[in-house]
Short mmCIF file of C-alpha atoms in Angstrom, two decimals:
data_model
loop_
_atom_site.label_atom_id
_atom_site.label_comp_id
_atom_site.label_asym_id
_atom_site.label_seq_id
_atom_site.Cartn_x
_atom_site.Cartn_y
_atom_site.Cartn_z
CA UNK A 28 3.97 11.22 26.77
CA UNK A 29 5.41 9.05 23.98
CA UNK A 30 5.89 10.64 20.56
CA UNK A 31 6.08 8.96 17.17
CA UNK A 32 7.36 10.11 13.78
CA UNK A 33 4.45 9.49 11.40
CA UNK A 34 5.02 9.24 7.64
CA UNK A 35 1.48 8.18 6.71
CA UNK A 36 -1.89 7.62 8.35
CA UNK A 37 -4.68 6.19 6.21
CA UNK A 38 -7.55 3.70 6.09
CA UNK A 39 -7.59 0.77 3.67
CA UNK A 40 -7.83 -3.02 3.49
CA UNK A 41 -5.02 -5.17 4.90
CA UNK A 42 -3.58 -7.04 1.93
CA UNK A 43 -1.11 -9.41 3.61
CA UNK A 44 -0.91 -12.28 6.07
CA UNK A 45 -3.53 -13.49 8.51
CA UNK A 46 -5.60 -10.29 8.37
CA UNK A 47 -5.93 -10.14 4.58
CA UNK A 48 -9.22 -8.42 3.76
CA UNK A 49 -9.51 -6.75 7.18
CA UNK A 50 -10.44 -3.04 7.09
CA UNK A 51 -7.47 -1.39 8.75
CA UNK A 52 -5.97 1.93 9.71
CA UNK A 53 -2.31 2.04 8.70
CA UNK A 54 0.10 4.04 10.80
CA UNK A 55 3.44 4.21 8.99
CA UNK A 56 6.44 5.34 11.05
CA UNK A 57 9.54 7.04 9.70
CA UNK A 58 12.97 5.46 10.07
CA UNK A 59 14.55 2.12 9.15
CA UNK A 60 18.25 1.11 9.09
CA UNK A 61 17.74 -2.49 7.88
CA UNK A 62 18.30 -1.77 4.16
CA UNK A 63 16.24 -4.34 2.25
CA UNK A 64 17.08 -4.12 -1.45
CA UNK A 65 13.49 -4.84 -2.54
CA UNK A 66 11.85 -2.51 0.00
CA UNK A 67 8.80 -0.71 -1.42
CA UNK A 68 8.88 2.04 1.24
CA UNK A 69 12.45 3.32 0.92
CA UNK A 70 11.14 6.84 1.44
CA UNK A 71 10.71 5.92 5.12
CA UNK A 72 14.34 4.96 5.73
CA UNK A 73 15.93 8.27 6.67
CA UNK A 74 14.85 10.61 9.45
CA UNK A 75 15.76 14.01 8.09
CA UNK A 76 15.03 16.79 10.56
CA UNK A 77 14.32 19.20 7.74
CA UNK A 78 11.56 16.85 6.52
CA UNK A 79 9.40 17.41 9.61
CA UNK A 80 6.07 18.92 8.54
CA UNK A 81 2.60 19.53 9.92
CA UNK A 82 0.01 16.80 10.36
CA UNK A 83 -2.06 18.42 7.62
CA UNK A 84 0.75 17.88 5.10
CA UNK A 85 1.16 14.22 6.09
CA UNK A 86 -2.57 13.52 5.94
CA UNK A 87 -2.91 15.01 2.45
CA UNK A 88 0.07 13.42 0.72
CA UNK A 89 -0.45 12.59 -2.94
CA UNK A 90 2.94 10.91 -3.40
CA UNK A 91 5.48 8.98 -1.37
CA UNK A 92 7.83 11.34 0.46
CA UNK A 93 10.17 11.28 3.45
CA UNK A 94 8.09 13.97 5.19
CA UNK A 95 6.93 13.12 8.69
CA UNK A 96 5.14 14.66 11.63
CA UNK A 97 5.90 14.17 15.33
CA UNK A 98 2.72 13.22 17.22
CA UNK A 99 1.90 11.90 20.67
CA UNK A 100 -0.65 9.13 21.31
CA UNK A 101 -3.54 11.47 22.02
CA UNK A 102 -2.92 13.50 18.87
CA UNK A 103 -2.88 10.34 16.74
CA UNK A 104 -6.19 9.21 18.22
CA UNK A 105 -7.76 12.64 17.68
CA UNK A 106 -6.79 12.56 14.02
CA UNK A 107 -8.27 9.09 13.55
CA UNK A 108 -11.53 10.25 15.10
CA UNK A 109 -11.56 13.48 13.09
CA UNK A 110 -11.07 11.56 9.84
CA UNK A 111 -14.11 9.44 10.61
CA UNK A 112 -12.29 6.16 9.99
CA UNK A 113 -14.54 3.12 10.53
CA UNK A 114 -11.89 0.40 10.81
CA UNK A 115 -11.14 -0.91 14.30
CA UNK A 116 -7.86 -2.64 13.42
CA UNK A 117 -4.63 -0.62 13.59
CA UNK A 118 -1.55 -1.71 11.62
CA UNK A 119 1.67 -0.09 12.83
CA UNK A 120 4.31 -0.41 10.14
CA UNK A 121 7.18 1.50 8.63
CA UNK A 122 9.99 1.86 8.18
CA UNK A 123 10.90 -0.26 11.19
CA UNK A 124 8.34 0.53 13.90
CA UNK A 125 10.13 -1.44 16.62
CA UNK A 126 12.95 1.07 16.70
CA UNK A 127 10.76 2.76 19.33
CA UNK A 128 8.65 1.64 22.29
CA UNK A 129 5.17 0.94 20.88
CA UNK A 130 3.60 -0.27 24.11
CA UNK A 131 2.02 3.09 25.10
CA UNK A 132 0.56 3.48 21.62
CA UNK A 133 -0.85 -0.05 21.49
CA UNK A 134 -2.32 0.17 24.97
CA UNK A 135 -3.95 3.51 24.15
CA UNK A 136 -5.57 2.07 21.01
CA UNK A 137 -6.78 -1.03 22.86
CA UNK A 138 -8.30 1.08 25.61
CA UNK A 139 -10.39 2.78 22.90
CA UNK A 140 -11.66 -0.44 21.33
CA UNK A 141 -9.06 -1.01 18.60
CA UNK A 142 -7.00 -4.11 17.93
CA UNK A 143 -3.32 -3.63 17.06
CA UNK A 144 -0.92 -5.30 14.68
CA UNK A 145 2.77 -4.49 14.33
CA UNK A 146 4.81 -5.41 11.26
CA UNK A 147 8.53 -5.70 12.00
CA UNK A 148 11.74 -7.11 10.55
CA UNK A 149 12.55 -8.82 13.83
CA UNK A 150 15.82 -6.92 14.21
CA UNK A 151 14.77 -4.76 17.18
CA UNK A 152 13.28 -5.62 20.54
CA UNK A 153 9.49 -5.75 20.21
CA UNK A 154 7.92 -3.50 22.84
CA UNK A 155 4.15 -3.80 22.43
CA UNK A 156 1.07 -4.66 24.49
CA UNK A 157 0.37 -8.27 25.41
CA UNK A 158 -2.60 -8.42 23.04
CA UNK A 159 -0.86 -6.88 20.04
CA UNK A 160 -0.60 -9.15 17.01
CA UNK A 161 3.04 -9.28 15.90
CA UNK A 162 3.94 -9.99 12.29
CA UNK A 163 7.64 -10.73 11.95
CA UNK A 164 8.98 -10.47 8.42
CA UNK A 165 12.56 -11.60 9.06
CA UNK A 166 15.18 -9.83 6.98
CA UNK A 167 18.33 -11.94 6.73
CA UNK A 168 21.73 -10.60 5.63
CA UNK A 169 20.47 -7.16 4.68
CA UNK A 170 22.70 -4.16 4.04
CA UNK A 171 22.24 -2.79 7.55
CA UNK A 172 23.86 -5.88 9.07
CA UNK A 173 21.22 -6.49 11.74
CA UNK A 174 20.61 -9.95 13.17
CA UNK A 175 17.17 -11.46 13.66
CA UNK A 176 16.46 -11.52 17.41
CA UNK A 177 15.39 -14.76 19.04
CA UNK A 178 12.96 -12.78 21.20
CA UNK A 179 11.27 -11.46 18.04
CA UNK A 180 10.88 -14.90 16.48
CA UNK A 181 9.40 -16.29 19.69
CA UNK A 182 7.00 -13.33 20.11
CA UNK A 183 5.70 -13.55 16.54
CA UNK A 184 2.04 -14.42 16.03
CA UNK A 185 2.83 -14.98 12.36
CA UNK A 186 5.98 -15.07 10.27
CA UNK A 187 5.69 -13.45 6.84
CA UNK A 188 8.79 -14.08 4.74
CA UNK A 189 9.55 -12.44 1.38
CA UNK A 190 10.89 -14.91 -1.17
CA UNK A 191 12.44 -14.60 -4.60
CA UNK A 192 15.04 -17.37 -4.61
CA UNK A 193 15.68 -20.77 -3.07
CA UNK A 194 18.21 -19.08 -0.78
CA UNK A 195 15.39 -17.08 0.84
CA UNK A 196 13.57 -20.33 1.59
CA UNK A 197 16.74 -21.89 3.00
CA UNK A 198 17.31 -18.81 5.18
CA UNK A 199 13.79 -19.09 6.60
CA UNK A 200 14.12 -22.81 7.34
CA UNK A 201 17.40 -22.15 9.12
CA UNK A 202 15.79 -19.42 11.23
CA UNK A 203 12.86 -21.63 12.20
CA UNK A 204 15.22 -24.41 13.22
CA UNK A 205 17.59 -22.10 15.09
CA UNK A 206 14.80 -20.61 17.19
CA UNK A 207 12.76 -23.82 17.47
CA UNK A 208 9.68 -22.30 15.83
CA UNK A 209 7.19 -25.07 15.05
CA UNK A 210 3.63 -23.83 15.57
CA UNK A 211 3.68 -20.21 14.38
CA UNK A 212 1.84 -19.71 11.06
CA UNK A 213 4.30 -19.10 8.22
CA UNK A 214 3.41 -17.04 5.15
CA UNK A 215 5.56 -16.77 2.05
CA UNK A 216 5.27 -13.53 0.10
CA UNK A 217 6.63 -13.40 -3.47
CA UNK A 218 8.93 -10.41 -3.91
CA UNK A 219 7.40 -7.87 -6.33
CA UNK A 220 4.79 -10.44 -7.43
CA UNK A 221 7.22 -11.77 -10.03
CA UNK A 222 6.13 -14.97 -11.80
CA UNK A 223 9.17 -17.00 -10.78
CA UNK A 224 8.96 -15.86 -7.16
CA UNK A 225 5.23 -16.60 -7.05
CA UNK A 226 5.70 -20.15 -8.36
CA UNK A 227 8.50 -20.75 -5.88
CA UNK A 228 6.32 -19.49 -3.03
CA UNK A 229 3.36 -21.66 -4.07
CA UNK A 230 5.46 -24.81 -4.47
CA UNK A 231 7.22 -24.22 -1.15
CA UNK A 232 3.97 -23.55 0.69
CA UNK A 233 2.50 -26.81 -0.57
CA UNK A 234 5.64 -28.76 0.31
CA UNK A 235 5.83 -27.37 3.86
CA UNK A 236 2.14 -26.78 4.64
CA UNK A 237 2.80 -23.05 4.86
CA UNK A 238 0.56 -20.25 3.61
CA UNK A 239 0.73 -17.82 0.69
CA UNK A 240 0.57 -14.03 1.07
CA UNK A 241 0.21 -12.29 -2.29
CA UNK A 242 -0.12 -8.59 -1.36
CA UNK A 243 -3.74 -8.37 -2.46
CA UNK A 244 -3.73 -4.56 -2.27
CA UNK A 245 -1.18 -4.39 -5.08
CA UNK A 246 -3.17 -6.71 -7.33
CA UNK A 247 -6.35 -4.67 -6.95
CA UNK A 248 -4.59 -1.31 -7.03
CA UNK A 249 -5.25 0.21 -3.62
CA UNK A 250 -2.88 1.68 -1.06
#
């Protein structure tokens, strides 16, 4: 039975990409070595063994912490049912969720009537079900030194790229050319919703017929 290190499990509205506005259950996994400087979930980076806690502690967090609980697929599903969540869309995020094999988890959810979406940096092999929606948010030249995998770019159902400077746009264009990506929807997401980054994203989307992702959940103040 596959086990996963869970940092958070909660129900909300998806605020990014193709599923913006979709009621969703977020399953946040612990662990990420990529090292993005602007990451807004840095508390998920390290897997400290002394931070393992009970599921009750994880489910009742009132602040961001590096605490996590080890759960198998059946236990995760039982918790979702016990919480009475209504959403039927599961977003598996992190951290970097593709550090582990997600296929058993995705297939279990799909067998129980849920759709799955995985959000990944594209730096690890993507092991998911065939029907899982894969959001690749490619992280280029980050501190961890990981390369974007061609297999990840090809598997992506959407590419969601954080931008703050022209260099970020150039990096994305180079990736798309390198991996011959032509038909996959591309979203630009302004880093930290800064005015300059937002204008750059809007102008670039118009120029390239790409799409804008503005992290709606942050604008309206929900998790």
